[in-house]
mmCIF file of C-alpha atoms in Angstrom:
data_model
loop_
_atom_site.group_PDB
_atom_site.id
_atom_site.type_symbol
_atom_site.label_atom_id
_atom_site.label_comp_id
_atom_site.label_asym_id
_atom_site.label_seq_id
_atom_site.Cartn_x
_atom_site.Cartn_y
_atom_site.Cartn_z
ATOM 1 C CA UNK A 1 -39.073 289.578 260.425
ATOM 2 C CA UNK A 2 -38.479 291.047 257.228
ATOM 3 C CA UNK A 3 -36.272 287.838 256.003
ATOM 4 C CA UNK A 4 -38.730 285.570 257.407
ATOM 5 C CA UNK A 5 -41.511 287.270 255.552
ATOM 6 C CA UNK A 6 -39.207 287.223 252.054
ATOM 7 C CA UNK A 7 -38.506 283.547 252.546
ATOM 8 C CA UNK A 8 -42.056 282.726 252.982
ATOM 9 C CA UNK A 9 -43.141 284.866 249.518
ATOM 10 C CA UNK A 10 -40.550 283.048 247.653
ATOM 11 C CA UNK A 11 -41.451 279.984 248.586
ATOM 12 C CA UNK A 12 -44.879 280.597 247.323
ATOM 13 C CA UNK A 13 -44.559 282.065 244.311
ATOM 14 C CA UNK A 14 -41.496 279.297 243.015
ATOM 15 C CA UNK A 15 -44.366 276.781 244.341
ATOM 16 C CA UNK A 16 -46.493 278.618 241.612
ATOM 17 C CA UNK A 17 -43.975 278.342 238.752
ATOM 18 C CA UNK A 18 -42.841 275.045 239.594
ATOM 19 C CA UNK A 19 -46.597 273.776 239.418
ATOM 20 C CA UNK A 20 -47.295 275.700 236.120
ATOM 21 C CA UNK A 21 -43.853 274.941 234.479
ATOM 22 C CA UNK A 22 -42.580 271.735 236.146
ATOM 23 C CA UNK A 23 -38.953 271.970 235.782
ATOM 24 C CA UNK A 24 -38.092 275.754 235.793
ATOM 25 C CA UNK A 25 -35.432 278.171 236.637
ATOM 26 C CA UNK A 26 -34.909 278.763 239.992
ATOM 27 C CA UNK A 27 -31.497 278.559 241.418
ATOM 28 C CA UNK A 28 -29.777 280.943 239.033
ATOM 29 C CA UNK A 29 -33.042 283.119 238.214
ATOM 30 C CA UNK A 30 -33.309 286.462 238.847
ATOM 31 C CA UNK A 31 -29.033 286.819 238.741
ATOM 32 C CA UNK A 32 -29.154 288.522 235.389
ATOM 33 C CA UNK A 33 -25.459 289.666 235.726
ATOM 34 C CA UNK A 34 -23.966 286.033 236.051
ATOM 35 C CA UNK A 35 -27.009 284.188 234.569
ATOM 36 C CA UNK A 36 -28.702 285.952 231.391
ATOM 37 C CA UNK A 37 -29.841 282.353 230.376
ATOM 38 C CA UNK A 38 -30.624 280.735 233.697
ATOM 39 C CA UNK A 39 -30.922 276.563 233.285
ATOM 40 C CA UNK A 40 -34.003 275.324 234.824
ATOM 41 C CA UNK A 41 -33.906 273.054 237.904
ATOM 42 C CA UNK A 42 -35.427 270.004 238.531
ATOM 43 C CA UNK A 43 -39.132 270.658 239.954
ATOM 44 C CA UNK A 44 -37.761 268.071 242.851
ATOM 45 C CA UNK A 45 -35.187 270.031 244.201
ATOM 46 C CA UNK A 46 -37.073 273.447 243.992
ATOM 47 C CA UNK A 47 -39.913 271.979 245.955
ATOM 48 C CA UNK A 48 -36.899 270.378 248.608
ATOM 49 C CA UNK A 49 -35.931 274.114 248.372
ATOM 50 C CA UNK A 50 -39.452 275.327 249.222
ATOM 51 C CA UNK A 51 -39.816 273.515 252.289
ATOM 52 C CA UNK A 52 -36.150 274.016 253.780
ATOM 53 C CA UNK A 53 -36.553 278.115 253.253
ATOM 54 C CA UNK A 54 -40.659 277.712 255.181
ATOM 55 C CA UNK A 55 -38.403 275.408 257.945
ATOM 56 C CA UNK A 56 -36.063 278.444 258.044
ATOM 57 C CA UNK A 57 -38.169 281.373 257.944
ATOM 58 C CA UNK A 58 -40.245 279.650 260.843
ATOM 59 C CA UNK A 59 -37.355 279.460 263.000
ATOM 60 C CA UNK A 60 -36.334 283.438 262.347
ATOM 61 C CA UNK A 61 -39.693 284.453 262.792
ATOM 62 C CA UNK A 62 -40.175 282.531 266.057
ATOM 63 C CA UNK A 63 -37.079 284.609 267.180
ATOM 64 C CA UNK A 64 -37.418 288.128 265.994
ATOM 65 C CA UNK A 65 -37.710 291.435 267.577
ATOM 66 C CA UNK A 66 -38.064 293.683 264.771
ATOM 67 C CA UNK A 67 -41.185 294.764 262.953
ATOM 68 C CA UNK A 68 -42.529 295.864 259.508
ATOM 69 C CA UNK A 69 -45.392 297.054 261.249
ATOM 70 C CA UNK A 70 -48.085 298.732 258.152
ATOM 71 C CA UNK A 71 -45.604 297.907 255.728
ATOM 72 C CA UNK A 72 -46.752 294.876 255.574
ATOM 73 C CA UNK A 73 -50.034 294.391 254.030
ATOM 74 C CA UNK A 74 -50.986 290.868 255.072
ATOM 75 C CA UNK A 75 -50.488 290.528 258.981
ATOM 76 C CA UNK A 76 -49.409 294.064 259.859
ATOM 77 C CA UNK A 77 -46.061 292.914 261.149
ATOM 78 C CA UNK A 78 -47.677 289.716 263.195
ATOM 79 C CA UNK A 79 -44.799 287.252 263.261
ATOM 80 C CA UNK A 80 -47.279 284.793 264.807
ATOM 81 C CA UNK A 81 -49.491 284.909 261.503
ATOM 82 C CA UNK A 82 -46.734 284.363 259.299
ATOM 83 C CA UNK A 83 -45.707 281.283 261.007
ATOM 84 C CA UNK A 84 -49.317 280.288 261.036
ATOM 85 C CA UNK A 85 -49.314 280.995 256.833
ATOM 86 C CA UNK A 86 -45.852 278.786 257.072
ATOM 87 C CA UNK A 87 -47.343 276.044 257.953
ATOM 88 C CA UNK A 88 -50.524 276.397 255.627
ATOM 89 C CA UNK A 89 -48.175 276.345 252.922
ATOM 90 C CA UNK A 90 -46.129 273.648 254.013
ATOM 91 C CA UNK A 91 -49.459 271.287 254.705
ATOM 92 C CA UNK A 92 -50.775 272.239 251.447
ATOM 93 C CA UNK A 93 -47.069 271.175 250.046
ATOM 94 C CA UNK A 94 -46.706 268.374 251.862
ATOM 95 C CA UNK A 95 -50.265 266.669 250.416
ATOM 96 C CA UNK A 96 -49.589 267.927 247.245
ATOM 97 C CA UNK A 97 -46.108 265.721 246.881
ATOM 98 C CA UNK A 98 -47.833 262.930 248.623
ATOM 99 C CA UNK A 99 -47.808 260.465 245.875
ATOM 100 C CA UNK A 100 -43.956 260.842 246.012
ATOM 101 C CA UNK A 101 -44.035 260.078 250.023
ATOM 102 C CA UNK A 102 -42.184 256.979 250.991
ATOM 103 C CA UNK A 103 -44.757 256.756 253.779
ATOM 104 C CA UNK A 104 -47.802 258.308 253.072
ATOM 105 C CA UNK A 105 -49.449 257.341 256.144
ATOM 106 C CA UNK A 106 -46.872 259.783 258.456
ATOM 107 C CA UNK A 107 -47.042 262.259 255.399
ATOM 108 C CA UNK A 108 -50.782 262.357 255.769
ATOM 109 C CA UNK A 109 -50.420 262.694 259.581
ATOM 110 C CA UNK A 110 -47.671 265.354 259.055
ATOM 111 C CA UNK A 111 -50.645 267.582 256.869
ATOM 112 C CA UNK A 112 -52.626 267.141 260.116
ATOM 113 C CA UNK A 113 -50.126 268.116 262.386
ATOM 114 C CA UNK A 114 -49.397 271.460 260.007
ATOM 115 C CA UNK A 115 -53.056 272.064 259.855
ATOM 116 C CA UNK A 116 -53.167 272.151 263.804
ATOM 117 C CA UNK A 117 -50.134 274.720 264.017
ATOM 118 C CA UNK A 118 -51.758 277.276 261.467
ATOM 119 C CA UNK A 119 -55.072 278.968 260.533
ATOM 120 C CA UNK A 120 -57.758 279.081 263.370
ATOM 121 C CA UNK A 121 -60.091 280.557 261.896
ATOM 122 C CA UNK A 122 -61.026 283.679 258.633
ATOM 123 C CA UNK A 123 -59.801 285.793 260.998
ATOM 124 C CA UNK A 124 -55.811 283.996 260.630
ATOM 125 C CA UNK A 125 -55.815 283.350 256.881
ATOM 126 C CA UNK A 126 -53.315 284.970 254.617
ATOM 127 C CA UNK A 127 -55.405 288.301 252.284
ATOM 128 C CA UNK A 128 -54.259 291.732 251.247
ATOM 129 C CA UNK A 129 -57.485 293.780 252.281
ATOM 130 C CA UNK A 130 -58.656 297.237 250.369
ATOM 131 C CA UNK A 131 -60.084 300.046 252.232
ATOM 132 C CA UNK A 132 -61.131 302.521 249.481
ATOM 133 C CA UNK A 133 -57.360 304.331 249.705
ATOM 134 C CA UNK A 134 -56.110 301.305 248.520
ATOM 135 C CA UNK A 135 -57.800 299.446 245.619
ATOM 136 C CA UNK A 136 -58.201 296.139 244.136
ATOM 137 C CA UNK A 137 -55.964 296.180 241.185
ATOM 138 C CA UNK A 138 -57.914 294.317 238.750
ATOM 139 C CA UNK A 139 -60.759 296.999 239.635
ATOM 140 C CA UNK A 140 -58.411 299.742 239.869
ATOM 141 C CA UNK A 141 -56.578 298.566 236.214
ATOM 142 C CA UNK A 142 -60.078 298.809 234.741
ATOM 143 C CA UNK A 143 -61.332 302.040 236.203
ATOM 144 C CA UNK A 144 -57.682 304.048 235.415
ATOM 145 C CA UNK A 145 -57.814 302.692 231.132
ATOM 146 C CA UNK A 146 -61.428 301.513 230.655
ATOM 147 C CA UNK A 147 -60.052 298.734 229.128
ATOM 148 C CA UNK A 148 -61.617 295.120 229.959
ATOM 149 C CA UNK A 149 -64.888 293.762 229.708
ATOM 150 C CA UNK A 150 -66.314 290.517 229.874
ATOM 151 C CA UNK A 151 -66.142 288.059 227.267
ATOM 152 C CA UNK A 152 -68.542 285.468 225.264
ATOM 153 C CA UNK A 153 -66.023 282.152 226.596
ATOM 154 C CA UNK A 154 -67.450 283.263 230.172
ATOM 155 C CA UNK A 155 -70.972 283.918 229.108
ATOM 156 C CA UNK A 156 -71.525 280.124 226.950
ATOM 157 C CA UNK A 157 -69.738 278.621 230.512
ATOM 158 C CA UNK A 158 -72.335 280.274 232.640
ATOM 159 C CA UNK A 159 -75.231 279.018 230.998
ATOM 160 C CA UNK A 160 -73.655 275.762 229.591
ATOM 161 C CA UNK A 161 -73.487 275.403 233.504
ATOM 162 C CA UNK A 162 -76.966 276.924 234.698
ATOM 163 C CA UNK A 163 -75.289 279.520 237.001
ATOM 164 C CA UNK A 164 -77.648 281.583 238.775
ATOM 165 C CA UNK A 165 -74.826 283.911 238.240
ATOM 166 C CA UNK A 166 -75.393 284.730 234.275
ATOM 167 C CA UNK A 167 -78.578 286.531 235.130
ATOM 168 C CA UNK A 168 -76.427 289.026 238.077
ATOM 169 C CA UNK A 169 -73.144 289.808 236.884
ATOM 170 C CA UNK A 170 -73.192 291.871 233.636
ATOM 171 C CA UNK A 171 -73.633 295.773 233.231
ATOM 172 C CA UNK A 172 -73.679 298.346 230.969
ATOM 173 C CA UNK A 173 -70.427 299.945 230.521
ATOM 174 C CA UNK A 174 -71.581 303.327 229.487
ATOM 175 C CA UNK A 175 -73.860 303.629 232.309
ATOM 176 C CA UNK A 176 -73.623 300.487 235.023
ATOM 177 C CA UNK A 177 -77.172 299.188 234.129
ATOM 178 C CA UNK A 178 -77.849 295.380 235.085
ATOM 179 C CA UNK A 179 -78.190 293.243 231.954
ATOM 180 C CA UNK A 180 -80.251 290.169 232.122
ATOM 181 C CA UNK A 181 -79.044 287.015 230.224
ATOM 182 C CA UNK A 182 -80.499 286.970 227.254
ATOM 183 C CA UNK A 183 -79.930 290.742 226.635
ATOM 184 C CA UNK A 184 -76.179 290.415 227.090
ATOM 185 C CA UNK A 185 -75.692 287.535 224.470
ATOM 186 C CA UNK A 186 -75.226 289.050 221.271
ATOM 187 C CA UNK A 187 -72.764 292.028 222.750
ATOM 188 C CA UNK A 188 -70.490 290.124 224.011
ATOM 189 C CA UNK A 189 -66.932 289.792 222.113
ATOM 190 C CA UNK A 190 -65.304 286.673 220.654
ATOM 191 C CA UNK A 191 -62.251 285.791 222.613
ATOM 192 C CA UNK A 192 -59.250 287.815 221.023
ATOM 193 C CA UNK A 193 -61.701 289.318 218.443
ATOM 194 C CA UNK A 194 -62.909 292.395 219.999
ATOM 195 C CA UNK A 195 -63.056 296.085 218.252
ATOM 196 C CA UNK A 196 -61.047 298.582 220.090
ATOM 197 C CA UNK A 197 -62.765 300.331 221.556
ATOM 198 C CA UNK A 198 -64.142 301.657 225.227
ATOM 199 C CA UNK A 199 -67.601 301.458 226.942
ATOM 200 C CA UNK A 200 -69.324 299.805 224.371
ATOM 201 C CA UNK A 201 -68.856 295.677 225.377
ATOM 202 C CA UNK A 202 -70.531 294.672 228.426
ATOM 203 C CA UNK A 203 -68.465 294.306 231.995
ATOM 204 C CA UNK A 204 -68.968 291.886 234.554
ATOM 205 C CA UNK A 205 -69.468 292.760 238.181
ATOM 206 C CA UNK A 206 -66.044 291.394 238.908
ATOM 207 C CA UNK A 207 -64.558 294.270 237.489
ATOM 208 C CA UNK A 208 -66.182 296.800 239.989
ATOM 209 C CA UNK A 209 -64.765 295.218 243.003
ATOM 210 C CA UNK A 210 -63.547 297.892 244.433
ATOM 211 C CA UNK A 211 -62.708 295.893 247.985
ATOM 212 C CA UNK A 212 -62.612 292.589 247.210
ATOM 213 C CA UNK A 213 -59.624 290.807 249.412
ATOM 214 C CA UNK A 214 -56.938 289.156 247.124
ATOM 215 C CA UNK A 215 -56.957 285.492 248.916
ATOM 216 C CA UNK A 216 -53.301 284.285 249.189
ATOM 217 C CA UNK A 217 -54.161 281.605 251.205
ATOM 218 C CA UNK A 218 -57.596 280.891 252.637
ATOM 219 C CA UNK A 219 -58.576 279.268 255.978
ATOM 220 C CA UNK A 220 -61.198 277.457 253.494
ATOM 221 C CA UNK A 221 -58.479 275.700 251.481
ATOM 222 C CA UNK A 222 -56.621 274.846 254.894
ATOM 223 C CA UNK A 223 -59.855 273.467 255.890
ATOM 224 C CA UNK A 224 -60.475 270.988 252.214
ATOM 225 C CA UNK A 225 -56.707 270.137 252.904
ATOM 226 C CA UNK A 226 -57.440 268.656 256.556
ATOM 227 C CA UNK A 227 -60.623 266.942 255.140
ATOM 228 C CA UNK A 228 -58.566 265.180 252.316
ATOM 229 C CA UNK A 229 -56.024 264.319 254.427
ATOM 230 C CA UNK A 230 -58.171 262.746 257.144
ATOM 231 C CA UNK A 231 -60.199 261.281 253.735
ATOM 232 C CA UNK A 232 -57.003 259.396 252.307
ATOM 233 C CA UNK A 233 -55.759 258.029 255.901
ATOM 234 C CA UNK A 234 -59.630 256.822 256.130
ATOM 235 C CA UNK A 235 -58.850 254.795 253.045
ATOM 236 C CA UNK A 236 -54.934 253.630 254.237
ATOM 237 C CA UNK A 237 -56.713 252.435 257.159
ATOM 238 C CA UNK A 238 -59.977 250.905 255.479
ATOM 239 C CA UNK A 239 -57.569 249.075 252.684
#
């Protein structure tokens, strides 16, 4: 289970350097001994990489016996859900590369097929939950060094976009009282211009969640992926 589980956390977080890097290191990364330089592969082959070790780890997980149990914060030691989280990463892989498919048609049908074999439901989806003896770290960063608060870039986006939001999520950080809109304008800081110093600039409600779920993967996402896949073979077919 255990190597099934590490395969599956690799894959997903070299997707998320390959897509914010491109070409990156992968292959000789994190050998610091033999490697203190590593040379950055081709975004191509760590992505062929990616699906080969989900292939892999869905195979040892469909034939394990052994069990993390609590020491695994996402599925509790559920081999089931991993596979299930698998194959939500490899459907969100496989439309993501799909203007590189030879056949986009099967690779379309393939995202279905994925989609079918994971999520069925919130209840499947792939979140580290916080009960109050464990806490969400942004939350839990802010309340140990009383060091974040909200800035004017987020403010001028809020109301440059009308969000009902501006008028609910900023407080006080002396004492947690609601701000309005308006009052919160002028006490906000200048990105990468604030004073140092603590409980003077406003905070924004997202600091104080103290049990918010980190999404890893959501059944939401799994569900826009099967829409845009059935959208684009709608379009195959109509053209």
């Amino acid at each position: 289970l255990v190597r099934g589980i590490g395969e599956i956390m690799l894959a997903y977080y070299a997707a998320v350097a390959t897509d914010v890097w491109g070409d990156t290191p992968y292959s000789q990364a994190g050998d610091y001994e033999n490697f203190k330089a590593p040379k950055a592969d081709k975004q191509e082959d760590i992505y062929k990489d990616i699906m080969a070790k989900l292939d892999d780890a869905i195979l040892c997980l469909s034939d394990c016996t052994n069990t993390v149990a609590s020491f695994d914060l996402i599925y509790g030691g559920k081999a089931n859900k991993w596979i299930m989280f698998a194959n939500a990463l490899k459907a969100r892989y496989t439309l993501r590369l799909i203007g590189r498919a030879a056949d986009q048609t099967k690779a379309l049908n393939d995202v279905l097929d994925l989609v079918a074999c994971s999520f069925a439901s919130a209840a499947d989806q792939a979140v580290i939950t916080y009960d109050g003896n464990n806490q969400n770290p942004v939350f839990d960063l802010n309340w140990s060094i009383d060091a974040m608060s909200s800035s004017k870039s987020m403010y001028d986006k809020l109301v440059a976009r009308q969000d009902p939001r501006a008028e609910r999520v900023y407080f006080d950080a002396g004492g947690w009282n609601h701000y309005y809109s308006e009052d919160v304008a002028e006490m906000l800081p200048e990105v990468g211009k604030p004073d140092q110093c603590q409980y003077v600039y406003p905070y924004d409600v997202f600091r104080f969640a103290e049990l918010a779920p980190i999404h890893i993967f959501s059944y939401m996402e799994l569900c826009f992926i099967e829409a845009e896949a059935n959208a684009r073979l709608g379009f195959l077919e109509a053209s």
